[in-house]
Structures are given as C-alpha cells and as structure tokens.
Coordinates of C-alpha atoms in Angstrom, one line a residue:
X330 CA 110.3 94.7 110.7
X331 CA 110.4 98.8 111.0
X332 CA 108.6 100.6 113.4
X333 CA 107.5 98.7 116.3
X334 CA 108.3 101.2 118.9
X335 CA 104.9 101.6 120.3
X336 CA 103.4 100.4 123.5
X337 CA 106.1 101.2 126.6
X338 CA 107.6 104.3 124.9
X339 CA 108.7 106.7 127.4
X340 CA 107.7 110.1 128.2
X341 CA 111.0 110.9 130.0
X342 CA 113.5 108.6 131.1
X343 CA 115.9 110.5 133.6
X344 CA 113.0 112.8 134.5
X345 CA 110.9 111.6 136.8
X346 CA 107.2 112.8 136.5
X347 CA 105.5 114.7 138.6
X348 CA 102.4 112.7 140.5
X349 CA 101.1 114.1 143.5
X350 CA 99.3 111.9 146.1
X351 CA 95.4 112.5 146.4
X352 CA 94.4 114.2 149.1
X353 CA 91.3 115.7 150.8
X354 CA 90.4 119.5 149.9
X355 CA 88.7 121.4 151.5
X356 CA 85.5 121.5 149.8
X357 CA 84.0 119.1 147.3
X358 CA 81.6 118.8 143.9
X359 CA 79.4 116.7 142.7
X360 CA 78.6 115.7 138.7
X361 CA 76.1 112.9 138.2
X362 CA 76.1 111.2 135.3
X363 CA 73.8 108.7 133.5
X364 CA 75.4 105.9 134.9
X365 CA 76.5 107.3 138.5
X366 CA 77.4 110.1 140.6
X367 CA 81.6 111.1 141.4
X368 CA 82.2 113.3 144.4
X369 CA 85.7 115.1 143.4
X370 CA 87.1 118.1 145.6
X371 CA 88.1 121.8 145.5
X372 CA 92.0 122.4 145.3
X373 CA 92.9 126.3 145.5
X374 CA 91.0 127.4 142.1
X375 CA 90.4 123.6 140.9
X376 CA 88.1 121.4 141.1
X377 CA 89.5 117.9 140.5
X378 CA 87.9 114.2 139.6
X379 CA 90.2 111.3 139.5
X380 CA 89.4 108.0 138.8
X381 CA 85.7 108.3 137.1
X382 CA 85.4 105.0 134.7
X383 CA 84.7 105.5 131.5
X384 CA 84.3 102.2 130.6
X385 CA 83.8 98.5 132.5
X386 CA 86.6 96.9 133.8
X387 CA 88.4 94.6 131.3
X388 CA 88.8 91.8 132.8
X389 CA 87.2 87.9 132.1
X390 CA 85.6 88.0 128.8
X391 CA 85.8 91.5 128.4
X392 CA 90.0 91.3 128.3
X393 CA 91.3 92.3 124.9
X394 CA 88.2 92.9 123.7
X395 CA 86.8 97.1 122.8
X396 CA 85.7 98.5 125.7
X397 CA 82.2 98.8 126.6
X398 CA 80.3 101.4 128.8
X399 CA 81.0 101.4 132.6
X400 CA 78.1 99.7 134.4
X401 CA 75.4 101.7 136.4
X402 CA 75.6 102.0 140.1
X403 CA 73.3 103.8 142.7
X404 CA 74.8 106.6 145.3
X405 CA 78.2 108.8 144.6
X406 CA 81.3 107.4 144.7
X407 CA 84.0 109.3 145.4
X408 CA 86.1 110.4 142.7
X409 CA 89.4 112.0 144.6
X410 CA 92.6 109.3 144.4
X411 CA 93.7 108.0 140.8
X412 CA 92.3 104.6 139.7
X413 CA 95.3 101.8 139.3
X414 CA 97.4 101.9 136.2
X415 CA 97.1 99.2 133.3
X416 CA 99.2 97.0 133.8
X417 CA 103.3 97.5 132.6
X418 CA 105.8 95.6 130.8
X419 CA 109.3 95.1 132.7
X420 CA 112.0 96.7 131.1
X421 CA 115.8 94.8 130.5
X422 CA 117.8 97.4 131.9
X423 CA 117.4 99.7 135.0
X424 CA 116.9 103.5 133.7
X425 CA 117.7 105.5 136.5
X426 CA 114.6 108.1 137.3
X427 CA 112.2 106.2 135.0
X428 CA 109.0 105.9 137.1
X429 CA 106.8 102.5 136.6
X430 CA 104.1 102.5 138.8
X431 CA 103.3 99.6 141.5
X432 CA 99.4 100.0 141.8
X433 CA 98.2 98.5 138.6
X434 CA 95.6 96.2 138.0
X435 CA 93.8 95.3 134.6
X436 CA 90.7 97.4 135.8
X437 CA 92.2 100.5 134.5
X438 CA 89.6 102.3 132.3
X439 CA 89.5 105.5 134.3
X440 CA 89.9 109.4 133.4
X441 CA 90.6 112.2 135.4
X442 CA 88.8 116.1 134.9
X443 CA 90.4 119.1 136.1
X444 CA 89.0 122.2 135.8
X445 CA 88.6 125.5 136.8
X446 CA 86.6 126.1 140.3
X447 CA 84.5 129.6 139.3
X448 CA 83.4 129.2 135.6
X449 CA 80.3 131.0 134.8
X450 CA 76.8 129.8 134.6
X451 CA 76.2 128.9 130.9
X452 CA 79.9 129.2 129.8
X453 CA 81.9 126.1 128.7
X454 CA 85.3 126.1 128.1
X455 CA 87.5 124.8 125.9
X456 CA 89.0 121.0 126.5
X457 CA 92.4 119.8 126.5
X458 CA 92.3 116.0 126.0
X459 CA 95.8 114.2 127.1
X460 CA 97.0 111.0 125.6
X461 CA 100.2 110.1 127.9
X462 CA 101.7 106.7 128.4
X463 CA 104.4 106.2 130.8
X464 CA 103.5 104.6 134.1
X465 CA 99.7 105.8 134.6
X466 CA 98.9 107.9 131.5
X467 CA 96.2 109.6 133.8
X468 CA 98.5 111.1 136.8
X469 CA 100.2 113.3 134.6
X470 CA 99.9 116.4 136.8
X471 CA 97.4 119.0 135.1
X472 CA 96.5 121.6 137.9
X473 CA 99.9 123.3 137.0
X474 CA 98.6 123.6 133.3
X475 CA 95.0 124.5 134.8
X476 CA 96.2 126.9 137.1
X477 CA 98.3 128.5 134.2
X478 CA 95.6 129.0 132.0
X479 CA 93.4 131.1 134.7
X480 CA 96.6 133.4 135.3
X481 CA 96.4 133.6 131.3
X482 CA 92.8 134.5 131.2
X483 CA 92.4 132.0 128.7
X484 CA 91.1 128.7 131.4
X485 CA 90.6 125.4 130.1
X486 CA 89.0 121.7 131.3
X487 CA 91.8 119.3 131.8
X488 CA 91.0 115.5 130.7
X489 CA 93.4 112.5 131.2
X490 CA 92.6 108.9 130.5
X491 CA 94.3 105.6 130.8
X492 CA 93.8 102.7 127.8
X493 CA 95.5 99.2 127.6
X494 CA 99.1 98.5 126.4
X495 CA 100.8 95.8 125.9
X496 CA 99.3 92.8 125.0
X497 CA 96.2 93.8 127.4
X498 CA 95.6 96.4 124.9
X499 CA 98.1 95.5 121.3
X500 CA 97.9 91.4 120.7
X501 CA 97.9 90.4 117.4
X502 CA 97.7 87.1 115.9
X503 CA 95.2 85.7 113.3
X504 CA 93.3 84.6 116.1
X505 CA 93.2 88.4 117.4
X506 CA 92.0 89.3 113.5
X507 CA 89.3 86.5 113.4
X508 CA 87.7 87.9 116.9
X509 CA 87.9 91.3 115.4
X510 CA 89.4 92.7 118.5
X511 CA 92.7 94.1 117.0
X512 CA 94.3 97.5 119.0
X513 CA 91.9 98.0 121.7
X514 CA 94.4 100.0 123.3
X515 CA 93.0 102.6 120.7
X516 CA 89.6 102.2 120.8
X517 CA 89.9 103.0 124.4
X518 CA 91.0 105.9 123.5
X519 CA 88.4 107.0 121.0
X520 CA 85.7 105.0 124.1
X521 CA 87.2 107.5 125.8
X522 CA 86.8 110.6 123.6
X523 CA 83.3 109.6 123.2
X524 CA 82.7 110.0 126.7
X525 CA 84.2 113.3 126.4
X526 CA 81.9 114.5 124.2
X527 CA 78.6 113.5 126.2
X528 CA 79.9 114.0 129.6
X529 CA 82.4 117.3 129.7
X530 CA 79.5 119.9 129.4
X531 CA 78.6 118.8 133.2
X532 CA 82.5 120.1 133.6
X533 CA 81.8 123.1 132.1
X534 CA 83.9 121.8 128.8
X535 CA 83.1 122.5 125.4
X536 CA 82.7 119.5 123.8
X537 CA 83.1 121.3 120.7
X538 CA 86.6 122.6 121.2
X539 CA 88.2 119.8 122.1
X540 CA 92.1 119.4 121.8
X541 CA 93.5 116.1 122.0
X542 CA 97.0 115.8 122.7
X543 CA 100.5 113.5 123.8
X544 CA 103.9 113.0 123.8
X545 CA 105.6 109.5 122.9
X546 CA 103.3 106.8 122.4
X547 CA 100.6 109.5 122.9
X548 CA 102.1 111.3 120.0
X549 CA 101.6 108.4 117.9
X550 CA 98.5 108.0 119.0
X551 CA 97.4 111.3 118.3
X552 CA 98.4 110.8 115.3
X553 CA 96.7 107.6 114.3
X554 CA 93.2 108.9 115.9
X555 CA 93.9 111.1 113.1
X556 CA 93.8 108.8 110.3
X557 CA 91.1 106.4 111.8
X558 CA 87.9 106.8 110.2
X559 CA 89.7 107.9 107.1
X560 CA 90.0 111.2 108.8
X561 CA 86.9 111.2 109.8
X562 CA 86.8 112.8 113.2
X563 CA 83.2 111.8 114.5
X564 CA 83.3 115.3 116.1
X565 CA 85.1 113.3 118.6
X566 CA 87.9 116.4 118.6
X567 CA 89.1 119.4 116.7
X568 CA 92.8 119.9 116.8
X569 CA 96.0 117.5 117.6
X570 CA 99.3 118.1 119.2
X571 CA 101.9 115.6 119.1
X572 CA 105.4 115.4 120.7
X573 CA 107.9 112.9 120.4
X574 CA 105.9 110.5 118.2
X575 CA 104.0 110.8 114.9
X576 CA 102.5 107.8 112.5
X577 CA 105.1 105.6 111.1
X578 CA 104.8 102.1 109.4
X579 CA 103.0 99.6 111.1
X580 CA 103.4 95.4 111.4
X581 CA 100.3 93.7 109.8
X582 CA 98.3 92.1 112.4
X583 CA 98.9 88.6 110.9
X584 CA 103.0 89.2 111.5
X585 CA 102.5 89.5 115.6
X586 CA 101.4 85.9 115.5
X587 CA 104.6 84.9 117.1
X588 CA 104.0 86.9 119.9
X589 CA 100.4 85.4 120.5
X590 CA 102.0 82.0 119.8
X591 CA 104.6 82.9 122.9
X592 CA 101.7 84.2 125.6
X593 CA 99.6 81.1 124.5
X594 CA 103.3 78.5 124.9
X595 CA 104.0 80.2 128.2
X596 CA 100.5 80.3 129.8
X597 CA 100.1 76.4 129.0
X598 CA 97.6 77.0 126.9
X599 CA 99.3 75.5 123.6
X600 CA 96.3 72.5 124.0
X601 CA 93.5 74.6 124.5
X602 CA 91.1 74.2 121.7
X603 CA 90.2 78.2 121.9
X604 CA 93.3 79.2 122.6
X605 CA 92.6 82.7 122.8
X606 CA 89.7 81.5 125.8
X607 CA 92.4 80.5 127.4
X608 CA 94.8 83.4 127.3
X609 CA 91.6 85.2 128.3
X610 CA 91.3 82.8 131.3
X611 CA 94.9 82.5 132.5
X612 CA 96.0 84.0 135.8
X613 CA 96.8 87.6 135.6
X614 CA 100.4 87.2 137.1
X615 CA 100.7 84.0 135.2
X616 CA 99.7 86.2 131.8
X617 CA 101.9 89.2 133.2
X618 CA 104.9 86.7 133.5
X619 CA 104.6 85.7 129.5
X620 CA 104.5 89.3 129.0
X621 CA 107.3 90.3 130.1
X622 CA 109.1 87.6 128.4
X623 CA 108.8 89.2 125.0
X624 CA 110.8 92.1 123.6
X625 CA 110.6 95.5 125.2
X626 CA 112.5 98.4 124.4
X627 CA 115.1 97.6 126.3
X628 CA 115.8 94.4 124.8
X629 CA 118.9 93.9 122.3
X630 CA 115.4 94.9 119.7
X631 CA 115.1 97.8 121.3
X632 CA 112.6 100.2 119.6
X633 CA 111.3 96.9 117.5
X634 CA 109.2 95.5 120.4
X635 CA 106.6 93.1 120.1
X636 CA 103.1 95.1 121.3
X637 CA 102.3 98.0 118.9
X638 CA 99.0 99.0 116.6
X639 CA 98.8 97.0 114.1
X640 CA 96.9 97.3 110.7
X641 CA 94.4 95.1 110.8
X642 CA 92.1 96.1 108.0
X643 CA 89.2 97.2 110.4
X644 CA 90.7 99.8 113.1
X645 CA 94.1 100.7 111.1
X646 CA 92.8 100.1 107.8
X647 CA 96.2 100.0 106.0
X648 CA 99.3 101.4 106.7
X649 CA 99.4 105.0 107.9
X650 CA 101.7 106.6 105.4
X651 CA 99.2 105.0 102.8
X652 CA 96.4 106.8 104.6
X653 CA 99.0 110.1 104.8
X654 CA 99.8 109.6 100.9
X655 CA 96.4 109.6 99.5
X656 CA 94.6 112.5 102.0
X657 CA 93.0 109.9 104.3
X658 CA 93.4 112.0 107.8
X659 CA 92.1 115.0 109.4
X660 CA 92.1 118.4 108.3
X661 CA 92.5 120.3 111.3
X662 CA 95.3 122.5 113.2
X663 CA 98.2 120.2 114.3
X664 CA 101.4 120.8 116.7
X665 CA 104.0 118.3 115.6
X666 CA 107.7 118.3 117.4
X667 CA 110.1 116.1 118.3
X668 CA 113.1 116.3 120.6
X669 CA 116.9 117.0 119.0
X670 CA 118.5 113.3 120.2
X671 CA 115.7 111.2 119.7
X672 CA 117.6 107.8 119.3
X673 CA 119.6 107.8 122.3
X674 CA 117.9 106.3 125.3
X675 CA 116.5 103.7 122.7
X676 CA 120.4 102.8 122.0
X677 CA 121.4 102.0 125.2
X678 CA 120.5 98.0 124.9
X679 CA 122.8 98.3 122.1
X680 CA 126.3 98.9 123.7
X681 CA 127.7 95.3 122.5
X682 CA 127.5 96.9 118.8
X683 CA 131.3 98.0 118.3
X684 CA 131.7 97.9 115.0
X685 CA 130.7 98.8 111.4
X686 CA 129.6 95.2 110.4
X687 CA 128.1 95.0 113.4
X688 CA 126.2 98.0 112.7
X689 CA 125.2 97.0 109.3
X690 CA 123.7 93.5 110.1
X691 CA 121.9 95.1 113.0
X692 CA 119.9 97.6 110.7
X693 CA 119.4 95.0 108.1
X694 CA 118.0 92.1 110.7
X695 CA 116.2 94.6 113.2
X696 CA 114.7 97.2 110.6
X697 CA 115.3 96.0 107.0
X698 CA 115.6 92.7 106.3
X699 CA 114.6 93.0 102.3
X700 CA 116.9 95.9 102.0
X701 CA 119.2 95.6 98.7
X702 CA 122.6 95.5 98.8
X703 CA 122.8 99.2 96.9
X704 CA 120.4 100.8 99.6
X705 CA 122.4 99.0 102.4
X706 CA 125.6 100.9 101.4
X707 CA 123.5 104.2 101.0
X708 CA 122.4 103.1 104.4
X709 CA 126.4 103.0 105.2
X710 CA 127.2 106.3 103.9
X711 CA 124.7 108.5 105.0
X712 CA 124.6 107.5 108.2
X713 CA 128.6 107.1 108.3
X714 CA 130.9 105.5 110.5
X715 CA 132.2 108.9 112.0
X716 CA 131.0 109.9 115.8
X717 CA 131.2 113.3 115.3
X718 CA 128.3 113.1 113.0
X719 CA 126.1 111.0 115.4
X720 CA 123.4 111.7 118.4
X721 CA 124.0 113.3 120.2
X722 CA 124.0 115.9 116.9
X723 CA 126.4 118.5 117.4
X724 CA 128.7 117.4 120.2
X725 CA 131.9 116.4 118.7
X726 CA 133.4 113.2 120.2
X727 CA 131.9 113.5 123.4
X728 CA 129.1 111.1 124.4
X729 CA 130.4 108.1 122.4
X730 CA 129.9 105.1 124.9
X731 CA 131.0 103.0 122.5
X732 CA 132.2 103.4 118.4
X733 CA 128.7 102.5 117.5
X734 CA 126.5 104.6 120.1
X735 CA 125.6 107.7 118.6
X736 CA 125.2 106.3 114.9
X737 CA 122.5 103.9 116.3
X738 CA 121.0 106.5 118.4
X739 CA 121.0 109.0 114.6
X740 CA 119.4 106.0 113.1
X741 CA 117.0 104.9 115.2
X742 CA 116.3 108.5 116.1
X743 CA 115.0 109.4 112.2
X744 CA 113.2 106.0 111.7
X745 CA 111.3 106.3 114.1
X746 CA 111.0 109.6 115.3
X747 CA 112.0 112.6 112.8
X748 CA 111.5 110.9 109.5
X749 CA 107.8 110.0 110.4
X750 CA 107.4 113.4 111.5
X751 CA 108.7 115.4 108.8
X752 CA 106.7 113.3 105.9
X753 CA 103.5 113.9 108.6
X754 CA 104.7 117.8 108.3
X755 CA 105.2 117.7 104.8
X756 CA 101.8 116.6 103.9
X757 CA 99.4 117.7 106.4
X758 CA 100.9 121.2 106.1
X759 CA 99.0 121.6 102.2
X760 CA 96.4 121.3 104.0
X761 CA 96.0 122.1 107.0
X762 CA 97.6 124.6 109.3
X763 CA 100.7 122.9 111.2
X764 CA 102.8 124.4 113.4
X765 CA 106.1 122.4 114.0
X766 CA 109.1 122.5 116.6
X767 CA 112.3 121.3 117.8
X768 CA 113.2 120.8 121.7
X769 CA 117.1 121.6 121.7
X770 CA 117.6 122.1 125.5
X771 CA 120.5 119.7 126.9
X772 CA 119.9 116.3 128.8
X773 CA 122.1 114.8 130.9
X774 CA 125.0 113.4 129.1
X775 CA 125.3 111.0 126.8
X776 CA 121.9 111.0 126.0
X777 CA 121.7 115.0 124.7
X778 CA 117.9 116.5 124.1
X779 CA 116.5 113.1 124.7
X780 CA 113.7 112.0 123.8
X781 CA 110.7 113.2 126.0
X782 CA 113.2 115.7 127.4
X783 CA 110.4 118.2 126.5
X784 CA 107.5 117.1 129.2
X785 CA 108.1 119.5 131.9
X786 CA 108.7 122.6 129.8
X787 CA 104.7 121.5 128.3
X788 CA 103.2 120.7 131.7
X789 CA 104.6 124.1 132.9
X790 CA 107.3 123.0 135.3
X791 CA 110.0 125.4 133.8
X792 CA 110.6 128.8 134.1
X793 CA 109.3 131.1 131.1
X794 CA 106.7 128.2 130.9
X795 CA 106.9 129.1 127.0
X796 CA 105.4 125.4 126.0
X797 CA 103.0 125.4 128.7
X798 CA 101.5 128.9 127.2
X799 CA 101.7 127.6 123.8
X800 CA 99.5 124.3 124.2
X801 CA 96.9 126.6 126.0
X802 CA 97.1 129.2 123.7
X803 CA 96.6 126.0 121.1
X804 CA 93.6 124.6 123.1
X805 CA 91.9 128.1 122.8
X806 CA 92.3 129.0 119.7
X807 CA 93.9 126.0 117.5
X808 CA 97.2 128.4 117.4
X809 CA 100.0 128.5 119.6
X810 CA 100.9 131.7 119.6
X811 CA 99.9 134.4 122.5
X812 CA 97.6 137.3 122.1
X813 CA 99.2 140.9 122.4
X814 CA 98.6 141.9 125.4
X815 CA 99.0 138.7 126.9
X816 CA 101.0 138.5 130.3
X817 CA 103.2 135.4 128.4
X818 CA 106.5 135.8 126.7
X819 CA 105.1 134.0 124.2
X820 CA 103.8 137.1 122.9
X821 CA 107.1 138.3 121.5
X822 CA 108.2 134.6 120.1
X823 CA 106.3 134.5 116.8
X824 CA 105.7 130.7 116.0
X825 CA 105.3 130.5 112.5
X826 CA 103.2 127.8 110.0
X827 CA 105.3 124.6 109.2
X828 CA 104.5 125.1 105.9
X829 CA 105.0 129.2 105.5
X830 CA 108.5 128.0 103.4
X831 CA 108.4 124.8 101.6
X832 CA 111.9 125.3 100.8
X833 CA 113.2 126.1 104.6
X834 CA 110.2 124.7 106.9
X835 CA 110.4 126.4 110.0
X836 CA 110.6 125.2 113.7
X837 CA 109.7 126.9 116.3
X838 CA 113.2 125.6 119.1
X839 CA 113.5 125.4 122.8
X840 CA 117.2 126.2 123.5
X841 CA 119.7 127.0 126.2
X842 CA 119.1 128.6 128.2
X843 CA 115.7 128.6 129.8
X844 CA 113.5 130.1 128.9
X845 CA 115.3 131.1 125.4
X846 CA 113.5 130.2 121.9
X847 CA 114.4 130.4 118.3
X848 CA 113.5 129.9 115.1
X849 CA 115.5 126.8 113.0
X850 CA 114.6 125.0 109.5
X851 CA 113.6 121.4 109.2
X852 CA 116.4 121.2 106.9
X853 CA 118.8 119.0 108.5
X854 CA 119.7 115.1 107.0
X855 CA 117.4 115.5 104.4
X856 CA 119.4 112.6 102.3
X857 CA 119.3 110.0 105.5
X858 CA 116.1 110.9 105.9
X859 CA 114.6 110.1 102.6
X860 CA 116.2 107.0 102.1
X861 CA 114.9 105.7 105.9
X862 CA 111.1 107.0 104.3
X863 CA 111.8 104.9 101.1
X864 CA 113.4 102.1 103.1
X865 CA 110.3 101.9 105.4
X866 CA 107.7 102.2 102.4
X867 CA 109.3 99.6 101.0
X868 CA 108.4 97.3 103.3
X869 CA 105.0 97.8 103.3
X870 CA 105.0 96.7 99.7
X871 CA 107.4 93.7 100.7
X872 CA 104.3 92.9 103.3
X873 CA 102.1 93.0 100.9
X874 CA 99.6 95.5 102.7

C-alpha cells in the first residue's frame, strides 16, 4: 500500500500537448518489412511513418496476454495518420488543459518513425526511443526534436510506441499470475524494442545506439526496463533518460486481486467458471465501464491507483529497490530528474483533508498501514504541520488551498517521485555515469514546478531549447552536454556527473527565466526523505516479497 502511481500518470496536466493532425506531404517513402510494406511521407527535411504495428491487435484471446508479432499482409499500406490510442481510464476530477484522447480502441500496438529525409547511403544514425504515456504515448510531436538535431549537426531517428495501460495492459490477480500474463503493458514495450532493433536499420537507425527514454509513467518505465532481465539489456538499448518517474516499490501481483475481483463483479462474470475467459470475452464498453469504476489518480487514493506493474516473480522478479540494492540493473549512462513540486497535481483529490489527524490517518491508511507508532510521529515532524514548509517548496503561505494542501503535495511528492529517484541516483551513480536534474521553472499557481511541467522545454518547444539539446546531445553520445563549437547554449552550461560529489550531488536546474540554468545539490529533505525510503522498504518485508 505505497507506490501505486503508475498507469494514468500524467505528462503535463495544465499543458496541453502538442499533436498535430496527419496530413499529406508532398512526397512519400516506402520501407518494406518482413511482414508488410508502410508508405509514410516527406515533411520539409522528415520523413515520417505513423501507425506501423508492431505487434497484432490485442483483442479476443490475445487481450491481456504478451504481445505477439503483427500478422503478414500483401501490398503497402499507408503509414501517414497515427493509429488509435489504448484505451484510457476516466479521471474523478476535470483538470483543465489535460488532453485524453477520443479515438482509442484496444488495437493499439502501433509506433511511429521519424527521421531525417537526406541521410547518407550506408550511414545509420543514432535512435531515440520514447516511452510517453498520457493520452496516445505515440503522438508526442518529434519533428521539432528531429528538426533540431539536423540544425545541431548531430541528426537522430525518432521512435514512439504505444503499449496497454490500465487493466488492458496492468491486471493482477492470482488468476493473472497462474496465466503467466502479468504487466503486459511492459512487455509491449520491450515487443516493441525488439522490433527496433530488427527493423530501424531500413530507417537509417543504428540499432546499436539506441536511447530509450520518458517522462512520468515513461520514466518509470525506463526505469524498470532497466532492472528486467536482471539488468540484462538483450542489446535491446544502450542508455536511459527518465523524467518525472524512477522505480519505486511495487504491489505483489497477488495483492491486485481485488481489483480483478471488481472487473469480473461488474462485467457479470462472477459465475463464469474461467473467469478470466470471461473478462477476456466481455464487451469492450461493458469492460471499459468496470474500469473506470476503480481508483484513478484522481480518486480520494490518488497516486495509490489500482493498475500499476506488479512483481510477479516472472517479469518484475522482486521488488525494484531489491533489484537496485543488490546490483541487479543496467550499467549504462542514465539522465534521471524530476520536477521541483512533484506532489501537487496528485493532491488536488485531497482538499477535504483539513487537518493534522486528518493528515496522519490518510498517510497511515493510503501509504503505510504497518507503520509504528514512533515512525508515524517522525512521519509528523518531518513533514510538519507548517505551510510555509510545504509544495509548493519555497513560496511562503501562498498556494495553501487548504491547511493540509502543500504537506500532502511534499509528501506524496518524495514517495513517489524524489525519494525513488535520489536512492536510483545514489546507487546507479557507483556505477555508472548519471547525470541528474531538477526543473525549477514556475507553473501556474498553486501547483508550482508541477510535475511534468518539464515536457515542452525536452521536446524543444521553449526558447534556449537547453533540454531539447541536452537529450540529443545524450542520444549521440550517452552525455548531455554540447560539444564546443556547438551552435547550442548548452555549450557554456557544464552538466556535471550525479555522482562527481557524494557529499553535495549535483543537479543540473531549469530556472526562471527561460532559458536560464544552474547548478543546485540534491541536498534538500534528506531526513523526510530517508524515513519515506525506510517506510516504503518496510513494507516490502511486511509483504513478504
């Protein structure tokens, strides 16, 4: 009862993303593959493919199962308007700007390519592999990015693709663990990945420089790609970026049941001798109903929702700090960041929580229900009944909806966001070079440098385009920093190693105003942050995982 913050995780809530319509260019391209031919078209410098399947649709037999590869067809199809988006939960409360798209359907295992228009006979460039998920996690605009990196002299192959979520793509249940079909939504992604690696050369991508990164729930799962395998990549990719979401502890597949035991209840299937046949048989809509009947993350449970990876002993093996711990992830570059005000868009289902009982049994029912009574008061006075101390950090009494806003919104910003990132930090930078950062820049008010406030400054749609430079940069070279005589102002903004001071860790922070950078120290509620670590380690040994 910790982390369960995964599957509708936003990228950015009063930011609405960029998508641009399809539309016909004036030229095209053809790639065929082993399975079928995709027509895409030429954009200015692009060349763009939407909607190329990467897997068959998931529908009948196939839904919550692993993906499997995309049947065979004859001809070219064309490949230049985005596929439908897997299906979405409904959220409890109306978030103005959030965009949730209307053309989904469960047949949703599609990726997009972008890529430069004029690369060389025999050259292959570098890939940059996005893991989004907000609306369709494959319309996240990339030409901007693409584009960039030709201005840069440094181009890259852009790669998006879509992969179940909520239950579609997250049900657990022992019935889920018996069928061995626990967090497909990841296996599509690493499906997904593998069709990277055998099909990007026909892009001109490198499918030995291949960068996979996301913000959110694509942070996370970026993160736990990491630790599958034990680490072991497969070759599958090279080096990670995640923003806005790292690894934290994870529900055991067997404690979801309840949320398999509502679907199956409000599907009618409670009779059904197989009753996960019969969730696989129900009506979509009917299915999509029970759905959105369970918690979401605007529910009073906020970030503790009900669809999430699980560990399930065959994907997740155990619990990802365990796997952090004990050196079971990947050894290569990593980006890791988070925005400063995490917590607050995650604490707006909470505004009925006035006071400090209130508070108290909240964190103890929602997070930590075999917390002692000692930790629980540690839990009181390091996260401390005081607004001035609360997120938004750093802005007096402003922004206090209510007495109990911003200390939920500190609170559930370091469980689940900066205290899973710093311990990720911590460790992976012995090992590995990691390169960490803090987006500072204000949000609309009372929500501060909200979480996933960052997007646009990555996908280059601010000036300085600083983040945008540094994730190509990264995708080049597996560092973020900008050559000499490079053209970007990232050249004089020196982003140092994570783990070039143990004692003062540095970050690499976006700040007012654009496009102005610093240099800060992960320093900040190290006390609140260690006890929210030990709090959430703690119940993975009161799970018994």
């Amino acid at each position: 009862m910790f982390f369960r913050g995964f599957s509708s995780l936003l990228i950015s809530a009063p930011l609405a993303l960029h998508v641009r319509a399809a539309s016909i260019g004036s030229s095209s391209a053809v790639v065929k593959l082993s399975y079928g031919s995709f027509e895409g078209r030429a954009t200015g410098n692009l060349l763009e493919f939407f909607g190329i399947p990467f897997a068959a649709p998931p529908v009948g037999d196939l839904r919550f199962a692993p993906p499997v590869k995309p049947r065979a067809f004859k001809g070219v199809r064309q490949a230049t308007a985005f596929a439908p988006a897997c299906p979405q939960q409904k959220f409890d409360l109306d978030v103005p700007g959030l965009v949730i798209p209307e053309n989904v359907s469960e047949d949703c295992l599609y990726l997009n390519v972008i890529k430069p228009a004029n690369i060389p006979a025999g050259k292959k460039l570098p890939v940059l592999f996005v893991e989004f998920e907000v609306g369709d996690t494959s319309q996240i605009v990339g030409d901007t990015l693409v584009n960039r990196s030709i201005t840069l002299g440094e181009p890259i192959v852009y790669v998006t693709a879509s992969y179940r979520i909520n239950a579609f793509g997250f049900l657990g249940g022992k019935e889920v663990k018996d069928a061995g079909i626990a967090n497909a939504g990841l296996l599509d992604q690493r499906f997904a990945l593998e069709w990277v690696q055998k099909y990007v050369g026909l892009f001109g991508g490198d499918a030995k420089k291949v960068t996979i990164w996301g913000i959110s729930a694509g942070g996370i799962s970026v993160g736990l790609q990491m630790l599958l395998n034990d680490g072991n990549t497969q070759g599958l990719f090279h080096r990670a970026s995640m923003g806005s979401g790292s690894p934290g502890v994870l529900p055991d597949v067997l404690k979801q049941q309840e949320y398999f035991d509502s679907l199956v209840t409000d599907t009618n299937c409670t009779t059904a001798r197989d009753r996960l046949k019969c969730l696989r048989d129900a009506p979509f809509d009917d299915l999509m109903e029970a759905i959105n009947r369970t918690p979401n993350l605007f529910s009073f449970q906020s970030v503790r929702i009900a669809w999430q990876p699980m560990v399930d002993g065959k994907t997740i093996v155990r619990d990802p700090q365990i796997s952090l711990q004990t050196g079971k992830y990947a050894k290569i570059p990593t980006i890791v960041g988070t925005s400063e005000d995490e917590g607050t868009i995650f604490s707006l289902s909470t505004t009925n929580l006035t006071t400090n009982a209130q508070f108290l049994d909240y964190a103890k029912s929602n997070f930590f229900p075999r917390i002692s009574d000692s930790d629980l008061n540690a839990l009181e006075t390091l996260y401390p009944d005081d607004i001035t101390q609360g997120s938004p950090f750093n802005t007096g009494t402003e922004n206090a909806i209510t007495p109990q806003f911003k200390r939920l919104s500190a609170l559930q910003g370091d469980l689940v966001f900066q205290s899973p990132r710093r311990s990720f930090s911590q460790i992976a930078s012995k090992t590995q070079p990691v390169y960490g950062y803090r987006f500072k820049r204000a949000g609309p008010a009372p929500l501060g440098s909200l979480h996933g406030g960052d997007l646009l400054e990555w996908i280059g749609n601010t000036t300085g385009l600083i983040g945008a430079d540094a994730i190509i940069y990264f995708t080049r070279i597996g560092n973020p920093n900008a050559s000499k005589n490079s053209i970007s102002l990232l050249k004089d903004a020196k982003w140092p190693l994570y783990g070039s001071s143990v004692q003062n860790p540095p970050l690499f922070t976006f700040v007012d105003p654009l496009p102005s950078v610093n240099i800060t120290f992960d320093t900040d509620r190290i006390e609140p942050m260690k006890l929210i670590s030990k709090l959430s380690f703690n119940e993975i040994g009161n799970r018994g995982v």
